[in-house]
Short mmCIF file of C-alpha atoms in Angstrom, two decimals:
data_model
loop_
_atom_site.label_atom_id
_atom_site.label_comp_id
_atom_site.label_asym_id
_atom_site.label_seq_id
_atom_site.Cartn_x
_atom_site.Cartn_y
_atom_site.Cartn_z
CA MET A 1 -2.32 -16.64 -100.18
CA ALA A 2 -0.57 -14.11 -97.95
CA TYR A 3 -1.56 -14.02 -93.97
CA ASP A 4 -3.05 -11.66 -91.55
CA LEU A 5 -1.07 -13.00 -88.20
CA TYR A 6 -2.02 -11.45 -85.24
CA TYR A 7 -0.20 -11.20 -82.39
CA TRP A 8 0.77 -8.63 -79.87
CA PRO A 9 2.75 -5.71 -81.22
CA THR A 10 5.69 -5.88 -79.21
CA ILE A 11 7.27 -8.72 -77.81
CA GLN A 12 8.50 -11.91 -79.82
CA GLY A 13 6.27 -14.61 -77.73
CA ARG A 14 4.45 -17.72 -78.96
CA GLY A 15 3.85 -15.37 -82.16
CA GLU A 16 7.52 -15.55 -83.28
CA PHE A 17 7.24 -19.77 -83.37
CA VAL A 18 4.83 -18.73 -86.28
CA ARG A 19 7.07 -16.04 -87.38
CA LEU A 20 9.99 -18.38 -88.53
CA ALA A 21 7.98 -20.88 -90.49
CA LEU A 22 6.37 -18.01 -92.32
CA GLU A 23 9.87 -16.48 -93.22
CA GLU A 24 11.32 -20.08 -93.14
CA ALA A 25 8.71 -20.83 -96.20
CA GLY A 26 9.01 -17.41 -97.98
CA ALA A 27 5.14 -16.68 -97.09
CA GLY A 28 3.00 -13.67 -97.52
CA TYR A 29 2.23 -12.41 -93.97
CA VAL A 30 0.89 -9.20 -92.46
CA ASP A 31 1.74 -8.69 -89.04
CA ALA A 32 -1.23 -7.17 -88.61
CA ALA A 33 -1.16 -5.79 -85.06
CA ARG A 34 2.42 -4.55 -85.67
CA ARG A 35 1.81 -2.51 -88.81
CA SER A 36 -0.98 -0.20 -87.59
CA LYS A 37 -3.27 0.37 -84.56
CA ALA A 38 -6.24 -0.94 -86.84
CA GLY A 39 -4.28 -4.04 -86.84
CA MET A 40 -4.65 -4.08 -82.91
CA ALA A 41 -8.03 -2.80 -83.20
CA THR A 42 -8.95 -5.46 -85.21
CA MET A 43 -7.36 -8.27 -83.17
CA MET A 44 -8.58 -7.06 -80.05
CA LYS A 45 -12.37 -7.58 -82.33
CA LEU A 46 -11.76 -10.74 -83.32
CA MET A 47 -11.22 -12.04 -79.61
CA GLN A 48 -14.18 -10.29 -78.16
CA ALA A 49 -16.57 -11.59 -81.10
CA GLU A 50 -20.10 -13.16 -79.80
CA GLN A 51 -20.57 -15.82 -82.42
CA GLY A 52 -18.11 -17.68 -84.86
CA THR A 53 -14.78 -18.72 -83.91
CA PRO A 54 -13.47 -16.34 -82.07
CA PRO A 55 -9.18 -17.63 -80.39
CA PHE A 56 -9.35 -17.28 -76.96
CA ALA A 57 -5.64 -15.72 -77.21
CA PRO A 58 -2.95 -14.31 -79.75
CA PRO A 59 -1.41 -15.31 -81.63
CA PHE A 60 -4.18 -16.04 -84.15
CA LEU A 61 -3.74 -16.41 -88.01
CA LYS A 62 -6.03 -15.13 -90.88
CA ALA A 63 -5.82 -17.51 -94.19
CA GLY A 64 -8.73 -16.82 -96.32
CA LYS A 65 -11.77 -17.51 -94.48
CA LEU A 66 -10.06 -19.13 -91.55
CA THR A 67 -8.85 -17.73 -88.35
CA ILE A 68 -6.47 -20.40 -86.74
CA GLY A 69 -5.61 -19.92 -83.01
CA GLN A 70 -3.01 -21.62 -80.81
CA THR A 71 0.29 -21.85 -81.74
CA ALA A 72 0.51 -25.67 -82.23
CA ASN A 73 -2.27 -25.58 -84.57
CA ILE A 74 -1.37 -22.85 -86.54
CA LEU A 75 2.00 -24.81 -87.04
CA LEU A 76 -0.08 -27.93 -87.81
CA TYR A 77 -1.99 -26.06 -90.77
CA LEU A 78 0.87 -24.49 -91.95
CA GLY A 79 3.46 -27.13 -92.14
CA GLY A 80 1.23 -29.22 -94.40
CA ARG A 81 0.80 -26.28 -96.99
CA HIS A 82 4.75 -24.83 -96.89
CA GLY A 83 6.27 -28.44 -96.69
CA LEU A 84 7.38 -27.68 -93.15
CA ALA A 85 6.31 -31.04 -92.37
CA PRO A 86 5.63 -34.50 -93.21
CA ALA A 87 2.87 -34.84 -95.69
CA GLY A 88 1.90 -38.69 -94.11
CA GLU A 89 -0.44 -38.67 -91.32
CA ALA A 90 2.31 -40.48 -89.09
CA GLY A 91 4.99 -37.93 -89.35
CA ARG A 92 2.95 -35.00 -89.12
CA LEU A 93 1.01 -36.20 -86.32
CA TRP A 94 5.05 -36.59 -84.70
CA VAL A 95 5.85 -33.16 -85.68
CA HIS A 96 2.89 -31.57 -83.88
CA GLN A 97 3.51 -34.07 -80.80
CA LEU A 98 7.26 -32.31 -80.98
CA GLN A 99 5.64 -29.09 -80.88
CA LEU A 100 3.34 -29.51 -78.30
CA THR A 101 5.87 -30.56 -76.19
CA ILE A 102 7.82 -27.57 -77.01
CA ALA A 103 4.65 -25.48 -75.65
CA ASP A 104 5.07 -27.60 -72.50
CA LEU A 105 8.43 -26.03 -72.56
CA VAL A 106 7.31 -22.73 -73.62
CA GLN A 107 5.12 -22.24 -70.79
CA GLU A 108 7.29 -23.74 -68.04
CA VAL A 109 9.96 -20.91 -69.35
CA HIS A 110 7.53 -18.37 -68.63
CA ASP A 111 6.70 -19.38 -65.48
CA THR A 112 10.01 -19.37 -64.23
CA HIS A 113 9.33 -15.35 -63.86
CA HIS A 114 5.53 -15.30 -63.41
CA PRO A 115 4.96 -18.55 -61.36
CA ILE A 116 2.44 -17.14 -59.30
CA GLY A 117 -0.25 -15.19 -61.77
CA THR A 118 0.27 -13.27 -65.19
CA MET A 119 -1.40 -11.07 -64.32
CA LEU A 120 0.75 -9.94 -61.19
CA TYR A 121 4.23 -8.48 -61.91
CA TYR A 122 7.18 -10.27 -61.37
CA ASP A 123 8.36 -8.04 -57.94
CA ASP A 124 5.15 -9.58 -56.60
CA GLN A 125 6.55 -13.02 -57.01
CA ARG A 126 10.21 -12.82 -56.81
CA LYS A 127 10.53 -15.50 -53.89
CA PRO A 128 8.32 -18.00 -55.78
CA ALA A 129 10.27 -17.01 -59.31
CA LYS A 130 13.42 -17.79 -57.86
CA LYS A 131 12.49 -21.35 -56.78
CA ARG A 132 10.61 -21.81 -60.07
CA THR A 133 13.79 -21.31 -61.53
CA ALA A 134 16.03 -23.34 -59.51
CA GLU A 135 13.38 -26.21 -60.42
CA PHE A 136 13.78 -25.25 -63.87
CA TRP A 137 17.24 -25.76 -63.86
CA ASP A 138 17.68 -28.42 -61.90
CA ASN A 139 14.79 -30.84 -63.29
CA ARG A 140 12.87 -29.64 -66.04
CA ALA A 141 15.49 -28.24 -68.40
CA PRO A 142 17.52 -31.38 -68.27
CA LYS A 143 14.54 -33.47 -68.80
CA PHE A 144 12.97 -31.53 -72.05
CA LEU A 145 16.12 -30.04 -74.06
CA GLY A 146 18.17 -33.83 -73.13
CA TYR A 147 14.74 -35.30 -74.89
CA PHE A 148 14.98 -33.44 -77.81
CA GLU A 149 19.27 -34.22 -77.78
CA ARG A 150 18.29 -37.36 -77.86
CA LEU A 151 15.80 -37.33 -80.40
CA ILE A 152 18.46 -35.55 -82.78
CA ALA A 153 21.21 -38.19 -81.98
CA GLY A 154 18.50 -40.64 -82.76
CA GLY A 155 17.34 -39.49 -86.11
CA GLY A 156 20.66 -39.72 -87.31
CA GLY A 157 20.23 -36.37 -89.36
CA ALA A 158 20.68 -32.98 -89.07
CA TYR A 159 17.52 -32.28 -88.20
CA LEU A 160 15.06 -33.54 -85.26
CA THR A 161 13.23 -35.81 -87.28
CA GLY A 162 16.11 -36.97 -89.45
CA ARG A 163 17.42 -35.55 -92.41
CA LYS A 164 14.48 -32.55 -93.54
CA LEU A 165 13.16 -29.57 -91.69
CA SER A 166 10.46 -28.82 -90.00
CA TYR A 167 8.87 -26.32 -88.19
CA ALA A 168 9.52 -27.69 -84.74
CA ASP A 169 13.55 -27.54 -85.25
CA LEU A 170 12.70 -23.88 -86.17
CA SER A 171 11.16 -23.80 -82.97
CA LEU A 172 13.88 -25.51 -81.21
CA PHE A 173 15.96 -22.55 -82.90
CA GLN A 174 13.62 -19.85 -80.80
CA ILE A 175 13.69 -22.29 -77.86
CA VAL A 176 17.90 -22.13 -77.33
CA GLU A 177 18.21 -18.31 -78.42
CA GLY A 178 15.30 -17.38 -75.73
CA LEU A 179 17.14 -19.44 -73.22
CA ARG A 180 20.55 -18.09 -73.83
CA TYR A 181 18.64 -14.45 -73.67
CA ALA A 182 17.23 -15.30 -70.27
CA PHE A 183 19.99 -17.53 -68.67
CA PRO A 184 23.26 -16.44 -70.07
CA LYS A 185 24.99 -18.09 -67.39
CA HIS A 186 23.11 -21.04 -67.04
CA MET A 187 22.95 -21.89 -70.31
CA LYS A 188 26.63 -21.25 -71.14
CA ARG A 189 27.41 -24.33 -68.76
CA PHE A 190 24.21 -26.29 -69.80
CA GLU A 191 24.85 -26.10 -73.73
CA ARG A 192 27.93 -28.49 -73.28
CA ASP A 193 25.02 -31.01 -72.87
CA ILE A 194 22.97 -30.22 -75.79
CA PRO A 195 25.66 -30.24 -78.26
CA LYS A 196 23.50 -31.49 -81.66
CA LEU A 197 20.71 -29.11 -80.10
CA VAL A 198 23.43 -26.16 -80.04
CA ALA A 199 24.27 -27.64 -83.83
CA LEU A 200 21.01 -27.69 -84.50
CA ARG A 201 20.88 -24.14 -83.58
CA ASP A 202 23.39 -23.14 -85.46
CA ARG A 203 22.07 -24.53 -89.01
CA ILE A 204 19.03 -22.72 -89.30
CA ALA A 205 20.43 -19.52 -88.08
CA GLU A 206 22.41 -19.99 -91.41
CA ARG A 207 19.23 -20.44 -93.55
CA PRO A 208 19.19 -18.16 -96.02
CA ASN A 209 15.69 -16.98 -95.10
CA ILE A 210 15.99 -17.25 -91.61
CA ALA A 211 19.70 -15.66 -91.51
CA ALA A 212 17.41 -12.72 -93.67
CA TYR A 213 14.55 -12.45 -91.00
CA LEU A 214 16.83 -12.22 -87.99
CA ALA A 215 18.92 -9.29 -89.82
CA SER A 216 15.64 -7.71 -90.33
CA ASP A 217 13.56 -4.96 -88.16
CA ARG A 218 10.71 -7.60 -88.49
CA ARG A 219 11.99 -9.63 -86.06
CA ILE A 220 11.62 -7.94 -82.65
CA PRO A 221 14.57 -8.36 -80.40
CA PHE A 222 14.30 -10.17 -76.93
CA ASN A 223 13.06 -8.08 -74.50
CA GLN A 224 11.54 -7.82 -70.73
CA ASP A 225 7.79 -8.16 -72.18
CA GLY A 226 8.34 -11.83 -73.66
CA ILE A 227 8.57 -15.28 -73.08
CA PHE A 228 12.08 -15.03 -72.36
CA ARG A 229 13.26 -12.52 -69.70
CA HIS A 230 16.64 -11.68 -68.43
CA TYR A 231 16.53 -11.16 -64.54
CA LYS A 232 19.98 -11.25 -63.16
CA GLU A 233 19.27 -12.62 -59.55
CA LEU A 234 17.17 -15.87 -61.63
CA ASP A 235 20.87 -16.16 -63.31
CA LYS A 236 22.92 -17.38 -61.07
CA MET B 1 -8.70 -51.40 -84.55
CA ALA B 2 -8.32 -51.82 -80.61
CA TYR B 3 -6.04 -49.21 -78.86
CA ASP B 4 -3.13 -49.51 -76.54
CA LEU B 5 -3.33 -46.75 -74.05
CA TYR B 6 -0.57 -46.09 -72.06
CA TYR B 7 -1.22 -43.79 -68.98
CA TRP B 8 -0.19 -43.84 -64.81
CA PRO B 9 -2.46 -46.58 -63.73
CA THR B 10 -3.37 -44.35 -60.62
CA ILE B 11 -5.05 -41.43 -61.94
CA GLN B 12 -7.20 -39.88 -64.16
CA GLY B 13 -4.78 -37.06 -65.13
CA ARG B 14 -4.65 -36.52 -68.60
CA GLY B 15 -5.09 -39.80 -69.80
CA GLU B 16 -9.01 -39.29 -68.75
CA PHE B 17 -9.51 -36.51 -71.45
CA VAL B 18 -8.51 -39.90 -73.70
CA ARG B 19 -10.02 -41.97 -72.34
CA LEU B 20 -13.53 -40.19 -71.98
CA ALA B 21 -13.15 -39.63 -75.87
CA LEU B 22 -12.68 -43.92 -76.44
CA GLU B 23 -15.64 -44.84 -74.22
CA GLU B 24 -17.94 -42.37 -75.87
CA ALA B 25 -16.86 -44.07 -79.32
CA GLY B 26 -17.39 -47.26 -77.44
CA ALA B 27 -13.92 -47.54 -79.18
CA GLY B 28 -12.08 -51.03 -77.87
CA TYR B 29 -8.86 -50.47 -75.88
CA VAL B 30 -6.79 -51.78 -73.20
CA ASP B 31 -5.78 -49.26 -70.07
CA ALA B 32 -2.56 -51.19 -70.34
CA ALA B 33 -0.39 -49.75 -67.59
CA ARG B 34 -3.83 -50.05 -65.55
CA ARG B 35 -4.10 -53.79 -66.28
CA SER B 36 -0.61 -55.34 -65.58
CA LYS B 37 2.73 -54.84 -64.56
CA ALA B 38 4.17 -55.90 -67.86
CA GLY B 39 2.19 -53.04 -69.22
CA MET B 40 3.34 -50.61 -67.02
CA ALA B 41 7.27 -51.31 -67.85
CA THR B 42 6.30 -51.43 -71.67
CA MET B 43 5.13 -47.88 -71.12
CA MET B 44 8.79 -46.83 -69.45
CA LYS B 45 10.46 -48.75 -72.15
CA LEU B 46 8.42 -47.06 -75.20
CA MET B 47 9.38 -43.76 -73.56
CA GLN B 48 12.99 -44.52 -72.89
CA ALA B 49 13.89 -45.89 -76.71
CA GLU B 50 16.93 -44.16 -78.42
CA GLN B 51 15.46 -44.28 -81.78
CA GLY B 52 12.27 -43.88 -83.56
CA THR B 53 9.41 -42.15 -82.18
CA PRO B 54 9.65 -42.07 -77.89
CA PRO B 55 6.76 -40.00 -76.44
CA PHE B 56 8.11 -37.70 -73.84
CA ALA B 57 5.23 -38.39 -71.01
CA PRO B 58 2.60 -40.28 -71.40
CA PRO B 59 -0.48 -40.27 -71.94
CA PHE B 60 0.06 -41.60 -75.49
CA LEU B 61 -1.59 -44.34 -77.33
CA LYS B 62 -1.01 -47.55 -79.70
CA ALA B 63 -2.94 -47.55 -82.95
CA GLY B 64 -1.99 -49.87 -85.20
CA LYS B 65 1.82 -49.14 -86.17
CA LEU B 66 1.29 -45.44 -84.56
CA THR B 67 2.69 -44.47 -81.29
CA ILE B 68 0.46 -40.99 -80.68
CA GLY B 69 1.51 -38.78 -77.46
CA GLN B 70 0.54 -35.62 -76.51
CA THR B 71 -3.77 -35.67 -75.38
CA ALA B 72 -4.62 -32.82 -78.15
CA ASN B 73 -2.99 -34.48 -80.05
CA ILE B 74 -4.76 -38.18 -79.71
CA LEU B 75 -7.30 -36.53 -79.65
CA LEU B 76 -7.01 -34.95 -82.96
CA TYR B 77 -6.16 -38.12 -84.59
CA LEU B 78 -9.51 -40.15 -82.91
CA GLY B 79 -11.56 -37.23 -83.34
CA GLY B 80 -11.24 -37.99 -87.20
CA ARG B 81 -11.40 -41.49 -86.71
CA HIS B 82 -14.78 -42.04 -84.52
CA GLY B 83 -16.86 -39.07 -85.74
CA LEU B 84 -16.38 -36.72 -82.47
CA ALA B 85 -14.91 -34.00 -84.67
CA PRO B 86 -16.14 -32.31 -87.83
CA ALA B 87 -14.67 -33.85 -91.18
CA GLY B 88 -13.89 -30.76 -92.69
CA GLU B 89 -10.45 -29.37 -92.28
CA ALA B 90 -12.00 -25.99 -90.65
CA GLY B 91 -13.91 -27.66 -88.33
CA ARG B 92 -11.17 -30.06 -87.20
CA LEU B 93 -8.64 -27.00 -86.67
CA TRP B 94 -11.55 -25.38 -84.93
CA VAL B 95 -12.13 -28.15 -82.66
CA HIS B 96 -8.40 -29.16 -81.77
CA GLN B 97 -7.28 -25.28 -81.26
CA LEU B 98 -10.60 -25.40 -78.34
CA GLN B 99 -8.87 -28.59 -77.00
CA LEU B 100 -5.59 -26.70 -76.75
CA THR B 101 -6.89 -24.12 -74.82
CA ILE B 102 -8.67 -26.62 -73.04
CA ALA B 103 -5.07 -28.27 -72.35
CA ASP B 104 -3.88 -23.98 -71.42
CA LEU B 105 -6.64 -24.60 -68.22
CA VAL B 106 -5.73 -28.18 -67.38
CA GLN B 107 -2.24 -26.71 -67.08
CA GLU B 108 -3.19 -23.78 -64.90
CA VAL B 109 -5.55 -25.95 -62.78
CA HIS B 110 -2.27 -27.93 -61.92
CA ASP B 111 -0.56 -25.64 -61.31
CA THR B 112 -2.95 -24.01 -58.69
CA HIS B 113 -1.27 -27.15 -56.05
CA HIS B 114 2.22 -26.98 -57.80
CA PRO B 115 3.09 -23.59 -58.41
CA ILE B 116 6.84 -24.19 -57.79
CA GLY B 117 7.50 -27.94 -58.90
CA THR B 118 6.36 -30.71 -60.02
CA MET B 119 8.67 -32.94 -58.22
CA LEU B 120 8.49 -30.83 -55.20
CA TYR B 121 5.73 -31.95 -52.77
CA TYR B 122 2.37 -29.64 -52.54
CA ASP B 123 3.71 -29.43 -48.42
CA ASP B 124 6.43 -27.33 -49.63
CA GLN B 125 4.43 -24.51 -51.70
CA ARG B 126 1.67 -24.21 -49.63
CA LYS B 127 2.13 -20.37 -49.63
CA PRO B 128 2.67 -19.77 -52.98
CA ALA B 129 0.06 -22.47 -53.62
CA LYS B 130 -2.11 -20.42 -52.01
CA LYS B 131 -1.52 -17.20 -54.01
CA ARG B 132 -1.71 -19.21 -57.45
CA THR B 133 -5.27 -20.79 -56.18
CA ALA B 134 -6.67 -16.65 -55.67
CA GLU B 135 -4.92 -15.42 -58.78
CA PHE B 136 -6.76 -18.89 -60.78
CA TRP B 137 -10.17 -18.06 -59.00
CA ASP B 138 -9.88 -14.04 -59.41
CA ASN B 139 -8.50 -14.24 -62.76
CA ARG B 140 -8.44 -17.19 -65.14
CA ALA B 141 -10.75 -19.57 -64.30
CA PRO B 142 -13.34 -16.33 -64.81
CA LYS B 143 -11.28 -16.04 -68.72
CA PHE B 144 -11.10 -19.55 -69.24
CA LEU B 145 -14.41 -21.27 -68.62
CA GLY B 146 -16.38 -17.70 -69.19
CA TYR B 147 -14.78 -18.17 -72.70
CA PHE B 148 -16.56 -21.64 -73.35
CA GLU B 149 -19.64 -20.41 -71.93
CA ARG B 150 -19.59 -17.74 -74.27
CA LEU B 151 -18.64 -20.20 -77.37
CA ILE B 152 -21.55 -22.23 -76.29
CA ALA B 153 -24.29 -19.37 -75.99
CA GLY B 154 -23.29 -18.34 -79.57
CA GLY B 155 -23.29 -21.51 -81.29
CA GLY B 156 -26.88 -22.02 -80.41
CA GLY B 157 -26.35 -25.36 -79.92
CA ALA B 158 -26.23 -28.04 -77.12
CA TYR B 159 -22.91 -28.35 -77.55
CA LEU B 160 -19.39 -25.84 -78.05
CA THR B 161 -19.65 -26.00 -81.76
CA GLY B 162 -23.49 -26.08 -81.86
CA ARG B 163 -25.28 -29.27 -82.22
CA LYS B 164 -22.56 -32.01 -82.78
CA LEU B 165 -20.49 -33.39 -79.73
CA SER B 166 -17.15 -33.18 -80.21
CA TYR B 167 -14.16 -34.79 -78.02
CA ALA B 168 -13.69 -31.26 -76.71
CA ASP B 169 -17.13 -31.21 -75.30
CA LEU B 170 -16.38 -34.52 -73.09
CA SER B 171 -12.81 -32.69 -72.33
CA LEU B 172 -15.46 -29.66 -70.37
CA PHE B 173 -17.27 -32.29 -68.54
CA GLN B 174 -14.31 -33.57 -67.06
CA ILE B 175 -13.48 -29.80 -66.54
CA VAL B 176 -16.44 -29.43 -64.25
CA GLU B 177 -16.33 -32.79 -62.81
CA GLY B 178 -12.25 -32.14 -62.13
CA LEU B 179 -12.89 -28.42 -60.82
CA ARG B 180 -16.53 -29.59 -58.12
CA TYR B 181 -13.85 -32.08 -56.89
CA ALA B 182 -11.52 -29.93 -56.01
CA PHE B 183 -12.53 -26.74 -55.42
CA PRO B 184 -16.56 -27.64 -54.10
CA LYS B 185 -16.78 -24.05 -52.33
CA HIS B 186 -15.30 -22.15 -55.33
CA MET B 187 -17.51 -23.87 -57.76
CA LYS B 188 -21.08 -23.54 -55.61
CA ARG B 189 -20.51 -19.92 -56.29
CA PHE B 190 -18.95 -19.87 -59.35
CA GLU B 191 -21.56 -22.22 -61.42
CA ARG B 192 -23.81 -19.03 -61.51
CA ASP B 193 -21.85 -17.51 -64.14
CA ILE B 194 -21.03 -21.00 -65.95
CA PRO B 195 -24.70 -22.21 -66.69
CA LYS B 196 -24.76 -23.51 -70.24
CA LEU B 197 -21.32 -25.13 -69.08
CA VAL B 198 -22.78 -26.66 -66.36
CA ALA B 199 -25.95 -27.67 -68.58
CA LEU B 200 -23.58 -29.50 -70.90
CA ARG B 201 -22.05 -31.02 -68.32
CA ASP B 202 -25.17 -32.76 -67.48
CA ARG B 203 -25.98 -33.94 -71.14
CA ILE B 204 -22.43 -35.43 -71.41
CA ALA B 205 -23.14 -37.28 -68.17
CA GLU B 206 -26.28 -38.64 -69.30
CA ARG B 207 -25.27 -39.84 -72.90
CA PRO B 208 -25.61 -43.58 -72.42
CA ASN B 209 -21.69 -44.85 -73.00
CA ILE B 210 -20.72 -41.94 -70.96
CA ALA B 211 -22.93 -42.87 -68.23
CA ALA B 212 -21.81 -46.72 -68.27
CA TYR B 213 -17.73 -45.97 -67.80
CA LEU B 214 -18.68 -43.33 -65.07
CA ALA B 215 -20.63 -46.50 -62.99
CA SER B 216 -18.21 -48.76 -64.30
CA ASP B 217 -14.66 -49.33 -62.44
CA ARG B 218 -13.06 -48.26 -65.61
CA ARG B 219 -13.27 -44.81 -64.11
CA ILE B 220 -10.72 -44.37 -61.70
CA PRO B 221 -12.26 -42.06 -58.58
CA PHE B 222 -10.70 -38.67 -58.61
CA ASN B 223 -7.87 -38.50 -55.94
CA GLN B 224 -4.95 -36.51 -54.40
CA ASP B 225 -2.09 -37.43 -56.88
CA GLY B 226 -4.07 -36.31 -60.11
CA ILE B 227 -4.19 -32.69 -61.67
CA PHE B 228 -7.65 -32.05 -59.95
CA ARG B 229 -6.67 -32.32 -55.74
CA HIS B 230 -9.27 -30.86 -52.94
CA TYR B 231 -6.82 -28.88 -50.30
CA LYS B 232 -9.56 -27.66 -47.79
CA GLU B 233 -7.05 -24.54 -47.45
CA LEU B 234 -7.32 -23.96 -51.43
CA ASP B 235 -11.12 -23.32 -50.99
CA LYS B 236 -11.97 -21.07 -49.03
#
């Protein structure tokens, strides 16, 4: 089955966690809103539907008759179909739980530059952004990334849940990449504390399907409109 | 099967979304960290485990051999077992998607009073809290609650997904209750725009198991340590 992925066409954003899973799985998909203006119009129309199951926000995935929204929910669906999550209930719930914890981290990263409101400009919230970013690096990043580091260490394998890759590993790759883009100075120091996570990032980058994707123009470069943004004054 | 629910003992918090589902289902459960100091100690120990599947944060549920963390993930598990979600894949994913959107809203409500950091006192972030709260009522609350209002209208039934109750309905009850506690003035005005959501809240409150729960001391009262907090200066 070929999928239609709907996401904002100019950023990696939350859509990227889905793209990485689709690419690793070698699944056929169309990045619909990127492909054409008609795709973008369809995306907006699907969200505004008065009936049925309109998603609240992108990303969402059309898979046959299903329209699935919320990043972690899409990955729950794809994981089972493409061998990117354990088949049993316990393992499936565990990987999903990890993905939801990653989603919480993603929100906190976003809020470093937009602590007051998504609808406002960064320039209108620079002072609180500075405070929130300090909080992030003092408390939140160590807590979240330390947790994942501990899991990799405890599992004794190459990946988050042990010897087998899951979609949560792909998402952690994106977390490390994104933090390196947004906070190169912070990360340079901080990576000493998370060697296993960095090694995981490297293993993912070397996987053939991921390497091919990263080298392609299907991978949108990081930029200043996404979740991970680089502001010099926030990276000291 | 009797469950052990682990959550901070003095607040409703995110644990409340799980409690409401367990109560509606009439499921046997122990609110472990509330029941005893030993329960609280077990909760901390489970989170700090170096091996296995330690949750990042409460709430989490012990269900036989499973330990399930992340509120929406717990509800995904309980929904299938207690008739609080559709049995088919499409319906199950849809209700989970709605719950994840509710989780996003919960985070935004929390951040109205803590926009800079969870580890800081409210008094250290009063000014940004005021701005974030204004943003919330100008943009975010209308967007989220308007979305759920539209879904109830479009489904044509008494509940979010039509004629059958799901755990997402129970969570929306909690959202309305919480917003009434935190922002009585804002809600008084705003409820005119969400009549179907308010009617849904009333229907949930009248369900026998929920009514019995709300009247019991198992329901912790709203207070100033939870997600929904009342600060006069934020409710003008």
